[in-house]
Short mmCIF file of C-alpha atoms and ligand atoms in Angstrom, two decimals:
data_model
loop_
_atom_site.label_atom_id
_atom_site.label_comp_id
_atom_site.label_asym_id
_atom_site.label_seq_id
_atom_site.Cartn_x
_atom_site.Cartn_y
_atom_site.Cartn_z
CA UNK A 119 -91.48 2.51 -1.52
CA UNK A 120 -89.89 2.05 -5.13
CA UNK A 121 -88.98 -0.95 -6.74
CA UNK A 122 -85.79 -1.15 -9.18
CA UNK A 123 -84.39 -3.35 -11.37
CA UNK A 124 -81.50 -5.39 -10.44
CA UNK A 125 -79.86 -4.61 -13.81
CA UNK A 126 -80.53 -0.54 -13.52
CA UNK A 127 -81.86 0.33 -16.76
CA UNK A 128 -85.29 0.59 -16.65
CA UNK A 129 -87.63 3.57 -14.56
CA UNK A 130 -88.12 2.69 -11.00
CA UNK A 131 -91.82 1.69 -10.41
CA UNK A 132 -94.40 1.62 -7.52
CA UNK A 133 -95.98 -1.80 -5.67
CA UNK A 134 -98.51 -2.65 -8.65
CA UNK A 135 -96.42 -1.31 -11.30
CA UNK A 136 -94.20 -3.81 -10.11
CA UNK A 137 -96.42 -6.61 -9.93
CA UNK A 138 -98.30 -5.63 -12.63
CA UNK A 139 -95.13 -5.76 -14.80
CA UNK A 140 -93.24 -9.28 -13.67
CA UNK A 141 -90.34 -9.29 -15.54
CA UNK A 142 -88.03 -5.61 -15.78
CA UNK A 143 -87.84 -4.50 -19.17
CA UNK A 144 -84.44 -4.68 -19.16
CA UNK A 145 -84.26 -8.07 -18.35
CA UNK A 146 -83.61 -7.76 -14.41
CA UNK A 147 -85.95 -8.79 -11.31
CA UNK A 148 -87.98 -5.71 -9.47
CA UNK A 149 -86.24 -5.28 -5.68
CA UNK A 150 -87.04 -3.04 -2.92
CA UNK A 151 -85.21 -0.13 -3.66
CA UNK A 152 -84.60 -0.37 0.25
CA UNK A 153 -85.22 -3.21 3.22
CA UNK A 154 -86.86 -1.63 6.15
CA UNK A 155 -85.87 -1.95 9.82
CA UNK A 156 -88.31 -4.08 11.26
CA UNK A 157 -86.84 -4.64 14.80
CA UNK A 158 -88.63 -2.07 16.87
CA UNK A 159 -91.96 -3.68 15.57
CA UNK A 160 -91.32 -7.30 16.60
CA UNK A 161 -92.57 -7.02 20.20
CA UNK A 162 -96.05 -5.91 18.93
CA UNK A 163 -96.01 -7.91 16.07
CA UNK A 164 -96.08 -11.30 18.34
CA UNK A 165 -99.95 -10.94 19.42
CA UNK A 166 -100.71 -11.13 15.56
CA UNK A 167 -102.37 -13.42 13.63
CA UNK A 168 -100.66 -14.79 10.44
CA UNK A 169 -102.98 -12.44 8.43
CA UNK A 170 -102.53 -9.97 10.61
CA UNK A 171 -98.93 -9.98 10.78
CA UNK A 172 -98.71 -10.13 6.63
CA UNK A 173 -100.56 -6.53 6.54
CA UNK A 174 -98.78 -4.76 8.72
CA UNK A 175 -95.71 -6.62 7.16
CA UNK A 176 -96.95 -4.94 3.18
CA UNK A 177 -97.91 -2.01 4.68
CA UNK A 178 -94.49 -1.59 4.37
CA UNK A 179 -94.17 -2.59 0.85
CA UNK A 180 -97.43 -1.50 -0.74
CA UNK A 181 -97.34 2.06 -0.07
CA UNK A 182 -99.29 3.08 -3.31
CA UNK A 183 -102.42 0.24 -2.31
CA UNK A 184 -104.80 0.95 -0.21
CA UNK A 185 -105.06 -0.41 3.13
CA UNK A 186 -107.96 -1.40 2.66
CA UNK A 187 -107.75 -3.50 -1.04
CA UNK A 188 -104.54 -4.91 0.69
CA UNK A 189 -106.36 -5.98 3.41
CA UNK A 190 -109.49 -7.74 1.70
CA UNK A 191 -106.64 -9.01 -0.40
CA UNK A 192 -105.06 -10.60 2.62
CA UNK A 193 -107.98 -11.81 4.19
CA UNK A 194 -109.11 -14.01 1.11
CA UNK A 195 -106.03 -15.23 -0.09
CA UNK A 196 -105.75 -17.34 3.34
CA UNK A 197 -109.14 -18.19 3.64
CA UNK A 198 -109.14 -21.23 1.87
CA UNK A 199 -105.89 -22.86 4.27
CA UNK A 200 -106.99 -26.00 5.66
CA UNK A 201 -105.32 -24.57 9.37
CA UNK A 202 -106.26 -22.05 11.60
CA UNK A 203 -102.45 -21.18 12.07
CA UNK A 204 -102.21 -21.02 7.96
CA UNK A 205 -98.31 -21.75 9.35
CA UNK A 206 -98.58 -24.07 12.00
CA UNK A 207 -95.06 -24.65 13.85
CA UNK A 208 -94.88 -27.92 14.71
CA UNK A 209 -92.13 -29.39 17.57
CA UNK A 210 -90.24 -32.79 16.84
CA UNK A 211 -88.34 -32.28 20.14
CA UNK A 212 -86.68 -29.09 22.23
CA UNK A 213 -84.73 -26.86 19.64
CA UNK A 214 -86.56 -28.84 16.40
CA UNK A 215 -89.53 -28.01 14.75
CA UNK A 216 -90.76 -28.04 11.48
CA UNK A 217 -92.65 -24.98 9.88
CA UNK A 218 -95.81 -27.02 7.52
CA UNK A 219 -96.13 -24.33 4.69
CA UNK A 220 -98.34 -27.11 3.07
CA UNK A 221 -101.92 -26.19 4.56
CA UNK A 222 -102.72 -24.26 1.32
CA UNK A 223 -105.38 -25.25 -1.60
CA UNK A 224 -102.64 -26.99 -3.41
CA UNK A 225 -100.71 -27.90 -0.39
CA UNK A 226 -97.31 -26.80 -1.29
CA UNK A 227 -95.77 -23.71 -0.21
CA UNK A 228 -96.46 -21.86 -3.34
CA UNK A 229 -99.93 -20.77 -2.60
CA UNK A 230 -98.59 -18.55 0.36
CA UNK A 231 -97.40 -16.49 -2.72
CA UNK A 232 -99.48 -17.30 -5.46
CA UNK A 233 -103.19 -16.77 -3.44
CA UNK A 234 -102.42 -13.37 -2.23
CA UNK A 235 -101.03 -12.89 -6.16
CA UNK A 236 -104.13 -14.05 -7.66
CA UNK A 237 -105.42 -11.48 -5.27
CA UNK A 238 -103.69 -8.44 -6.52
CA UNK A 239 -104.27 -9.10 -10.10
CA UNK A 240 -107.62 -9.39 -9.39
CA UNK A 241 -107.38 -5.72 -7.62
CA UNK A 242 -105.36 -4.55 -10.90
CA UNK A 243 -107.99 -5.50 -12.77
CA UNK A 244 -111.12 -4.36 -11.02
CA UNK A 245 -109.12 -0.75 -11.26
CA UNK A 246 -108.20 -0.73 -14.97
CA UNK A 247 -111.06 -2.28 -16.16
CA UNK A 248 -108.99 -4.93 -18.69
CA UNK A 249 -109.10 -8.58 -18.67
CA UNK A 250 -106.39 -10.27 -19.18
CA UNK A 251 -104.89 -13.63 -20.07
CA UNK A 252 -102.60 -15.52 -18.13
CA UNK A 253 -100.53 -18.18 -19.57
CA UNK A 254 -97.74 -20.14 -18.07
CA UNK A 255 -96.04 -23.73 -18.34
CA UNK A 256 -95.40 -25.93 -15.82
CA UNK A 257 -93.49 -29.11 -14.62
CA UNK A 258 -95.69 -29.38 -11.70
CA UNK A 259 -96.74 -27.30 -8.52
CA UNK A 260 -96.25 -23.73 -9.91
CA UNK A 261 -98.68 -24.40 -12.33
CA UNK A 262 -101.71 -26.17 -9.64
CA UNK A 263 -100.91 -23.48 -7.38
CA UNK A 264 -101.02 -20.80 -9.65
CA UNK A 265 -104.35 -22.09 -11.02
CA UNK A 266 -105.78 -22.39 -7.58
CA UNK A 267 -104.90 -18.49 -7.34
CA UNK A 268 -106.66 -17.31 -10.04
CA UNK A 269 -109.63 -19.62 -10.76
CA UNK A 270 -112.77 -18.66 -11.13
CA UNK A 271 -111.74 -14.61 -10.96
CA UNK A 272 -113.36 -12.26 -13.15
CA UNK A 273 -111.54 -10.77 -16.07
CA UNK A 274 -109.04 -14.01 -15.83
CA UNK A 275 -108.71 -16.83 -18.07
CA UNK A 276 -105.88 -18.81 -17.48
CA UNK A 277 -103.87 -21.52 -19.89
CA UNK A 278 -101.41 -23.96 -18.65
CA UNK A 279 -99.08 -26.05 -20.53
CA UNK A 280 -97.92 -29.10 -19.18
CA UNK A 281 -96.16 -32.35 -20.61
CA UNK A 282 -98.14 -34.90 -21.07
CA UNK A 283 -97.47 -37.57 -18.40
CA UNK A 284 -94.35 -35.38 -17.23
CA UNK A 285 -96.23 -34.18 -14.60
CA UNK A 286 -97.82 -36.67 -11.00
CA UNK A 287 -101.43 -38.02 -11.43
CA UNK A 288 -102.06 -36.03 -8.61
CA UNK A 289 -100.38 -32.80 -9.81
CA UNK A 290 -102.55 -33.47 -13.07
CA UNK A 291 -105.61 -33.71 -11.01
CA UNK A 292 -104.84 -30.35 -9.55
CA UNK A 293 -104.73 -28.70 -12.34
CA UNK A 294 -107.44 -30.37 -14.32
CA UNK A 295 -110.59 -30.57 -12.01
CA UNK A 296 -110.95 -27.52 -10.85
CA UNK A 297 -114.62 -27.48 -12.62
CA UNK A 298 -113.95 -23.49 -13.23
CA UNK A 299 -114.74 -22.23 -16.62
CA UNK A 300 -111.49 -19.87 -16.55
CA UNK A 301 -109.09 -22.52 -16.85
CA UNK A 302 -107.56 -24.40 -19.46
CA UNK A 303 -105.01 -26.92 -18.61
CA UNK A 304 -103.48 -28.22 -21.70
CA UNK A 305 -101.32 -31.46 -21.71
CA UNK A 306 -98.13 -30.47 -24.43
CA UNK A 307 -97.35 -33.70 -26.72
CA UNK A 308 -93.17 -32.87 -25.84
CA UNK A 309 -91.25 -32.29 -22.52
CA UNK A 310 -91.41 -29.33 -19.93
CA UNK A 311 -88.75 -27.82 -22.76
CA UNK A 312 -90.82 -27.90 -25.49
CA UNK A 313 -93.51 -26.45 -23.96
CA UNK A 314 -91.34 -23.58 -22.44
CA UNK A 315 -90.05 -22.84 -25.98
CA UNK A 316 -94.09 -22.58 -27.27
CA UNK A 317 -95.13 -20.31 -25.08
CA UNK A 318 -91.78 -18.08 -25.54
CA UNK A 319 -92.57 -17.70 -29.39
CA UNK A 320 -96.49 -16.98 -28.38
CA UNK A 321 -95.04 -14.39 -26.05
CA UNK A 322 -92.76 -13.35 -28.44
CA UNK A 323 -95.89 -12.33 -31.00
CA UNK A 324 -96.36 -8.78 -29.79
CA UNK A 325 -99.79 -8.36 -31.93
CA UNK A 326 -100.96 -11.71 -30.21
CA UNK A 327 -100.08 -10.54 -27.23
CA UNK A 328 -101.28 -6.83 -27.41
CA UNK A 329 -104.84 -8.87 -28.54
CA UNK A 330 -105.67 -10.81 -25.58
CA UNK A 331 -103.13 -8.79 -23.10
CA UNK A 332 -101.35 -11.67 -22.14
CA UNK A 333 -99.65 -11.70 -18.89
CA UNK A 334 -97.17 -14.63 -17.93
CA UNK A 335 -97.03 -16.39 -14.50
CA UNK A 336 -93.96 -16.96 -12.93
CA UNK A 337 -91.42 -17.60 -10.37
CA UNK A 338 -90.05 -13.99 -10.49
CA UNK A 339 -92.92 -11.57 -9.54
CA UNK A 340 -91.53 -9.39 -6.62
CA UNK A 341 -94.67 -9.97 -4.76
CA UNK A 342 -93.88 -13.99 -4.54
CA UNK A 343 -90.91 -12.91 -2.59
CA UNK A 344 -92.33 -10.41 -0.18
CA UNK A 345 -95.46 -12.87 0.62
CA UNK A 346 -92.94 -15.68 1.03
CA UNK A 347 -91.38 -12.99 3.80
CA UNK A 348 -94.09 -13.35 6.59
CA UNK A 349 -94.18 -16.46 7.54
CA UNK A 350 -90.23 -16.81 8.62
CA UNK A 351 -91.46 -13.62 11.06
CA UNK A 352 -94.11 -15.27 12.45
CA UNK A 353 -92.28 -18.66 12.64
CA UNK A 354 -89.56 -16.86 14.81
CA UNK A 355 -92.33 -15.05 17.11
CA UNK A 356 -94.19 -18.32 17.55
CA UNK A 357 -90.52 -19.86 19.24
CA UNK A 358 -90.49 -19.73 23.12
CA UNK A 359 -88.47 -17.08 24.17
CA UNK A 360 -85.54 -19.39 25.28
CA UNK A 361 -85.45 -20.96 22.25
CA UNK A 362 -84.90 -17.63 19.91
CA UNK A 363 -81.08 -17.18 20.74
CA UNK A 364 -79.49 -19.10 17.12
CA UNK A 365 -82.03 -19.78 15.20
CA UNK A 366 -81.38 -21.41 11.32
CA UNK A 367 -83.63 -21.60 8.85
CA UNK A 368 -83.38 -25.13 6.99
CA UNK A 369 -84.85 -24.05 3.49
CA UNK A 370 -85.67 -26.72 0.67
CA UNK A 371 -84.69 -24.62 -2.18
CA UNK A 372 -84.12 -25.08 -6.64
CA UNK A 373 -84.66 -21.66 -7.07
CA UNK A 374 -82.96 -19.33 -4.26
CA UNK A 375 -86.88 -17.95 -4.68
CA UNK A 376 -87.74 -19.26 -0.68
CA UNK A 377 -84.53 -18.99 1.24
CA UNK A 378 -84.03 -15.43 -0.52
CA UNK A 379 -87.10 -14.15 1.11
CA UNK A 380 -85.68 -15.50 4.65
CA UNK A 381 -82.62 -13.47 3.89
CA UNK A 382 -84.50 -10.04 2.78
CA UNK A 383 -85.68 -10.87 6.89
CA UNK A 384 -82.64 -10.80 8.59
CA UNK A 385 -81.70 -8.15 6.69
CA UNK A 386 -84.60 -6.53 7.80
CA UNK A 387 -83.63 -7.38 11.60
CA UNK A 388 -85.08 -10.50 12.23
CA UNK A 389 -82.63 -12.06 14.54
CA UNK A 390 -81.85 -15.20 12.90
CA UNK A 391 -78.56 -16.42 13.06
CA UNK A 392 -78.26 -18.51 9.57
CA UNK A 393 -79.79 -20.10 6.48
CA UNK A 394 -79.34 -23.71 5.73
CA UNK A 395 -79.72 -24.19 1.98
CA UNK A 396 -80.90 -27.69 1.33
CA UNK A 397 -80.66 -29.26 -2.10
CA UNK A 398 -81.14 -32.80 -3.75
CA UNK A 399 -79.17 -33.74 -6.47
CA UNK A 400 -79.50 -30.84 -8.53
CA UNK A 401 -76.75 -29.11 -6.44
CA UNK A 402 -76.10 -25.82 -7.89
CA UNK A 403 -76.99 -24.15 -4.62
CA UNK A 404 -74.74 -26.62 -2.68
CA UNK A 405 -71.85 -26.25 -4.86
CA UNK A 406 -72.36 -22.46 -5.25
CA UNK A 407 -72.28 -21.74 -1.32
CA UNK A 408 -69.75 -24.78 -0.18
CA UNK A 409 -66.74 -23.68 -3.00
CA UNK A 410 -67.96 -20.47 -4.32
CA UNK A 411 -68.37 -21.43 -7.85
CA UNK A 412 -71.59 -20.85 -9.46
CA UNK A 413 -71.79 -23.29 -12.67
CA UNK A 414 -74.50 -25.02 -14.54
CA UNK A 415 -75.39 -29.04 -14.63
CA UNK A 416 -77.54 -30.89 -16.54
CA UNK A 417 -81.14 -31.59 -14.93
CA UNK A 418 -80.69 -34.89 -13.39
CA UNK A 419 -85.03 -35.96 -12.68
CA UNK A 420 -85.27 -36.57 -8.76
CA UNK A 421 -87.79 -37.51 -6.43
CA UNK A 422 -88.15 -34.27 -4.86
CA UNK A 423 -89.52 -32.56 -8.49
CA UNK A 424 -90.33 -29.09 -7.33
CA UNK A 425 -86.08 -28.47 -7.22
CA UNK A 426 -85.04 -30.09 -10.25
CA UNK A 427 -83.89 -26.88 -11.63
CA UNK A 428 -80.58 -25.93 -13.26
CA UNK A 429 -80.54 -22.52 -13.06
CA UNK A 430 -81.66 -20.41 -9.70
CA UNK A 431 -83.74 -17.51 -11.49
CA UNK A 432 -84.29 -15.88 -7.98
CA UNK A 433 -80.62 -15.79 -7.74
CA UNK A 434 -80.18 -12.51 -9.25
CA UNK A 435 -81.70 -11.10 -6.87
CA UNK A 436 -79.98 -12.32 -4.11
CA UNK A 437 -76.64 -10.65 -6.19
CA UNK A 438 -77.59 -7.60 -6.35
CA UNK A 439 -77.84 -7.28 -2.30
CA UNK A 440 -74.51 -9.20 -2.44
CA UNK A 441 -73.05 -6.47 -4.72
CA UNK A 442 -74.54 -3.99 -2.72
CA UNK A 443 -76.94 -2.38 -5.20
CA UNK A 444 -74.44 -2.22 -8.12
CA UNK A 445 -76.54 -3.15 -10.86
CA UNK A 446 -73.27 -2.92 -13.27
CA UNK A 447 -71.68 -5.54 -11.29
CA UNK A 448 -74.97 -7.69 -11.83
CA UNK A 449 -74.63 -7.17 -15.63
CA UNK A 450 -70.96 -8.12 -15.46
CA UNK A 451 -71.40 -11.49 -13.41
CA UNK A 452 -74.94 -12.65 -15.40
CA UNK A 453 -72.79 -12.03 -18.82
CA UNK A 454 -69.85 -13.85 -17.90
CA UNK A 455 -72.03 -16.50 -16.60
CA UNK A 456 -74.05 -16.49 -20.22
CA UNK A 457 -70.89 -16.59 -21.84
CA UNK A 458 -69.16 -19.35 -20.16
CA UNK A 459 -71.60 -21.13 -17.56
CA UNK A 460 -69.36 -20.76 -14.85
CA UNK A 461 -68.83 -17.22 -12.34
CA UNK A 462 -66.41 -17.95 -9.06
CA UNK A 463 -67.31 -15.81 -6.27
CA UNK A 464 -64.61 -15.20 -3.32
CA UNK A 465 -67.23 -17.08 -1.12
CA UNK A 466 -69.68 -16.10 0.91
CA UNK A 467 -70.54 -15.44 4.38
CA UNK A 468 -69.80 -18.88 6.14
CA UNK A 469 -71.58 -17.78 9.40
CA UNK A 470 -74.98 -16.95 7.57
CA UNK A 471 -75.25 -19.27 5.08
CA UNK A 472 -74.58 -23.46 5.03
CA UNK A 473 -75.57 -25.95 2.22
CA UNK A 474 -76.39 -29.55 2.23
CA UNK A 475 -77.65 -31.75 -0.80
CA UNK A 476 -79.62 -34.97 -0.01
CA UNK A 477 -79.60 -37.93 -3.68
CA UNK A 478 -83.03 -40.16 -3.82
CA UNK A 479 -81.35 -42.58 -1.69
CA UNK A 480 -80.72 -39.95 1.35
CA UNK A 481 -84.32 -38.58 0.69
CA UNK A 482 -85.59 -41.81 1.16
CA UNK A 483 -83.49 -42.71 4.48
CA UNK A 484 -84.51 -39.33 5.95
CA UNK A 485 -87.64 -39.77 5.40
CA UNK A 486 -87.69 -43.20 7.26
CA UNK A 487 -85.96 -42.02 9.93
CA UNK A 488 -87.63 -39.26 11.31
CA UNK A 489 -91.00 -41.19 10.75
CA UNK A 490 -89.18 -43.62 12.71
CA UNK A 491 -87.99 -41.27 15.51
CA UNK A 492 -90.98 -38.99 15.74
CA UNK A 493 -93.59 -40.64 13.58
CA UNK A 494 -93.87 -37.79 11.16
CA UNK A 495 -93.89 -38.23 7.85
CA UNK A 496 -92.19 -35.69 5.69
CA UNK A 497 -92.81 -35.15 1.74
CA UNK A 498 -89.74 -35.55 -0.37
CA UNK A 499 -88.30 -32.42 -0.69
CA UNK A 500 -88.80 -31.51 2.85
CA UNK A 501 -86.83 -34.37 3.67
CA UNK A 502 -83.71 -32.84 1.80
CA UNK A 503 -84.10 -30.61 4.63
CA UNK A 504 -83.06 -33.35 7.07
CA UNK A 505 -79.62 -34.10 5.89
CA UNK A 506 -76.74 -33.38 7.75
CA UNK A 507 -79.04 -31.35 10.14
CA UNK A 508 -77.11 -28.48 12.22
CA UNK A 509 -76.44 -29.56 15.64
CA UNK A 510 -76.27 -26.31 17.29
CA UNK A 511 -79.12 -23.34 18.30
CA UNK A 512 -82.95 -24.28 17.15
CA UNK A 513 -83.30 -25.52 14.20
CA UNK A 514 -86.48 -24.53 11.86
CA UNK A 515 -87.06 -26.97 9.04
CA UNK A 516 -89.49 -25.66 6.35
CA UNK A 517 -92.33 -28.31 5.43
CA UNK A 518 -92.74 -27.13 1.65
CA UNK A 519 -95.20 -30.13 0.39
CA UNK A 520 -97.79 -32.40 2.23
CA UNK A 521 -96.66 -35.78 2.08
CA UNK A 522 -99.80 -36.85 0.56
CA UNK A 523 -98.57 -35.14 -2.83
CA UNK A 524 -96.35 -37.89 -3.13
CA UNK A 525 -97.95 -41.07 -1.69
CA UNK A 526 -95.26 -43.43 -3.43
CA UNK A 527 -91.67 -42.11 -2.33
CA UNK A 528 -93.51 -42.48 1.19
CA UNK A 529 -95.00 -45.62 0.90
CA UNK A 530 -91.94 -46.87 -0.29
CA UNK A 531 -89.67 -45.54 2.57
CA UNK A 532 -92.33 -45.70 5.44
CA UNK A 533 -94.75 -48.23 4.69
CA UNK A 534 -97.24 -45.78 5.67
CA UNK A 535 -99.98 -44.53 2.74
CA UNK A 536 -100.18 -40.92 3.36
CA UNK A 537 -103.70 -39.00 2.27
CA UNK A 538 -105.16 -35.53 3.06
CA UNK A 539 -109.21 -34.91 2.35
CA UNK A 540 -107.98 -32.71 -0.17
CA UNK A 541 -106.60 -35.35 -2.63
CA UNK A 542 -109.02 -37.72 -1.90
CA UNK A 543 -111.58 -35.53 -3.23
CA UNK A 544 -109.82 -34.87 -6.54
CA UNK A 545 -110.41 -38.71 -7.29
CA UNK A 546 -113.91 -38.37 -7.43
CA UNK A 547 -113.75 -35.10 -9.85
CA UNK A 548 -113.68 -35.92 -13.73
CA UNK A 549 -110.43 -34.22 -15.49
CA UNK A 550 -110.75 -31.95 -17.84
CA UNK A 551 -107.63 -31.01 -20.11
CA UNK A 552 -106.67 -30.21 -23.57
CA UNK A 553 -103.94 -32.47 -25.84
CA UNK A 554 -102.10 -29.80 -28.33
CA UNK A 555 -98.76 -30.15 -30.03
CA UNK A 556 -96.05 -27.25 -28.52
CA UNK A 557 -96.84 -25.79 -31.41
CA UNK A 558 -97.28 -21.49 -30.65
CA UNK A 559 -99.78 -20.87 -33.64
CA UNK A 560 -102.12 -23.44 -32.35
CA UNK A 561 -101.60 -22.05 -28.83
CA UNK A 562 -102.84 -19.15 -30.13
CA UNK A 563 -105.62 -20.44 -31.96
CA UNK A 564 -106.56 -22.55 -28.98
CA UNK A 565 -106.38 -19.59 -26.68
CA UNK A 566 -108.78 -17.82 -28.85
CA UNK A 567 -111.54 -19.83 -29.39
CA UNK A 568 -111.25 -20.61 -25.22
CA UNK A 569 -111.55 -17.23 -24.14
CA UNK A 570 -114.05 -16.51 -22.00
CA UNK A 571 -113.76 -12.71 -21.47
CA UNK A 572 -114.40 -10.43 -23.85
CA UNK A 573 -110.97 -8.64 -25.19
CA UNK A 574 -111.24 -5.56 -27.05
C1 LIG B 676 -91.20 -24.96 -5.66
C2 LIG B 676 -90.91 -25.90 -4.55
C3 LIG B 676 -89.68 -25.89 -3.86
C4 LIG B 676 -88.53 -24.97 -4.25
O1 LIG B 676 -88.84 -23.63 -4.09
P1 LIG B 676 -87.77 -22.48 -4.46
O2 LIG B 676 -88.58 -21.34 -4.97
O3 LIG B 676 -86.89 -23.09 -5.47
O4 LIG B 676 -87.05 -22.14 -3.23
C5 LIG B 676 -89.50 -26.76 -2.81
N1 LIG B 676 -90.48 -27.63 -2.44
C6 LIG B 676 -91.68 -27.66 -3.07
C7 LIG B 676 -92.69 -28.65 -2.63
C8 LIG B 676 -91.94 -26.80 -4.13
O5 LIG B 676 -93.14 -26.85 -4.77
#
């Protein structure tokens, strides 16, 4: 298997070039250069375990890996869920369940992708022989899970930026008491902006970079989508057999990044009959698949964090299967989007994909509802999930954050103080983090005199 760029003007590449790599050098996102049929194998696929299941699924993908490095890759990167299922499907009532993705180290749905990541660059590593140095900055979960991939792996340091009280005491705590000597949180004086703009002029130093082989970490990296794959498989094999007829997907999504990799399924011949595309008020999604018009807001801060995003950077991808494979007609839309904020598509396919968009206010009510009705208690942003609900088929929720990550917004709607051992054991740990102006020179220094591996 081959990977391409969605903009078309850069070499095709194999699995680990591809992950190795990130971002295209043309700009693009790294895609399958085909979607395999995947039908005939569901049948024998349903006696699988979750890990299981996710090597035979990159078999698929990983052609130039061996099965053996993929498969101690595998193993470890779910070791450390806190569930025997890793995705436990969990029944509210006949035809409603909701899929808890939240069972990882950082319990969000990130560290499906972001363990088995850690993994791979771990692999890349061990082969070549170079450390290297991750950076990345952060508003929040990418950042604790991406941590949490990566600590205490040989040949890795890691740096995070984050703004200084822009992120959740808890989030903080995630990121700063990890007690490993490879990473190096570091709390930005500035916004989630300024901090962004720091580490694109330290990226942007090419003899800095070349120096410590810097490597970014980010929402883009092909393999984020593919591991994000397997569990909407397994979900649908874990469904009674009458209940498998209409199935939707409710996805909490800011970035396309989660609901895309449902869609790469179907494609693949899952039988699922739709995609529910769940927003809060940061509604580009919403708007984009309700009127066709793809246009950029303003950030408006919510209380479901992880989806305050203004533009979906997973949504290229998405276009180029929608343009089928014409990376010119990529170009063309992304510039006419650069140059005036705004494309209008013709619309989209109304049987495959829906949208809803949930304010604080809904959040909140959903939340107290279905604790009300079924005495769950959802986190935030999978409550988004929960507005305007389909009525019809069986209806899959996706539980993207334990509740415990954000003990206030349920308090408030529930009465009910949620906690997981997890967190509670982060209170006990002492933080330890960095204060450094978004500044890129003393970034750089910084990152120097904190290495811990040896760069030639
Ligand atoms: C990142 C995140 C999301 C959004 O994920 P997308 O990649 O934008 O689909 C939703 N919920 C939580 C808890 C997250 O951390």
């Amino acid at each position: 298997m081959r990977y391409l760029s969605t903009r078309g003007r850069c070499e095709p590449l194999s699995f680990t070039e591809a992950v190795a790599t990130g971002l295209a050098p043309d700009g693009g996102l790294y895609v399958p250069e085909s979607l395999p049929d995947i039908s005939g194998s569901l049948a024998q696929w349903a006696k699988l375990s979750y890990r299981e299941l996710c090597l035979e699924f990159f078999k698929l993908f990983a052609t130039d890996l061996g099965e053996q490095v993929l498969e101690s890759c595998i193993e470890d990167a779910y070791s450390r869920f806190d569930h025997p299922e890793i995705a436990p499907l969990v029944p509210l009532e006949p035809g409603l369940h909701v899929l808890e993705l939240f069972h990882g180290p950082t319990l969000a749905f990130k560290d499906f992708a972001l363990q088995l990541l850690g993994n791979l660059y771990e692999a890349q590593i061990q082969r070549s022989g170079n450390p290297i140095t991750v950076l990345g900055a952060t508003s929040g979960d990418t950042g604790a899970a991406a941590i949490h991939g990566l600590l205490g792996k040989p040949g890795v340091d890691i740096f995070i930026l984050y703004p200084r009280g822009g992120v959740s005491p808890l989030q903080e705590r995630q990121m700063t008491c990890t007690g490993a000597d490879n990473v190096h949180s570091i709390a930005v004086r500035g916004t989630f902006d300024d901090a962004q703009a720091a580490l694109k002029d330290v990226f942007g130093d090419l003899e800095f970079r070349r120096r410590v082989n810097l490597s970014a970490v980010n929402s883009i990296n092909m393999a984020r989508v593919l591991a994000q794959c397997v569990y909407y498989i397994y979900a649908w094999l874990r469904l009674p057999e009458q209940e498998r007829e209409q199935v939707t997907f409710i996805v909490p999504t800011g970035n396309f990044g989660n609901v895309l990799a449902g869609w790469w399924t179907r494609k693949m011949g899952l039988p699922v009959h739709g995609f529910r595309i769940a927003t809060n008020q940061n509604d580009i999604l919403y708007r984009l698949f309700t009127t066709g018009r793809y246009e950029m807001e303003p950030v408006r801060p919510s209380s479901a964090p992880s989806m305050d995003i203004q533009v979906a950077s997973n949504f290229e991808r998405f276009l180029y299967f929608h343009e089928k494979g014409d990376p010119g007609r990529v170009r063309d839309i992304l510039q006419q989007f650069r140059e005036t904020g705004s494309y209008h598509f013709g619309g989209f396919d109304r049987d495959v994909f829906s949208a809803s968009r949930a304010d604080d206010a809904m959040i909140r009510e959903r939340i107290r509802e279905v604790h009300r009705r079924y005495g769950y208690l959802l986190d935030p942003h999978t409550a988004c999930g929960f507005e305007d609900l389909p009525r019809e088929g069986t209806r899959i929720v996706l539980g993207t954050a334990h509740p415990a990550k954000f003990p206030d917004v349920i308090e408030g709607a529930t009465g009910v103080h949620p906690t997981a051992p997890a967190l509670e054991a982060l209170k006990k740990r002492t933080p330890r983090s960095h204060n450094l102006d978004p500044d890129p020179k003393a970034i750089e220094t910084f990152i120097l005199s904190h290495i811990t591996e040896s760069c030639p």
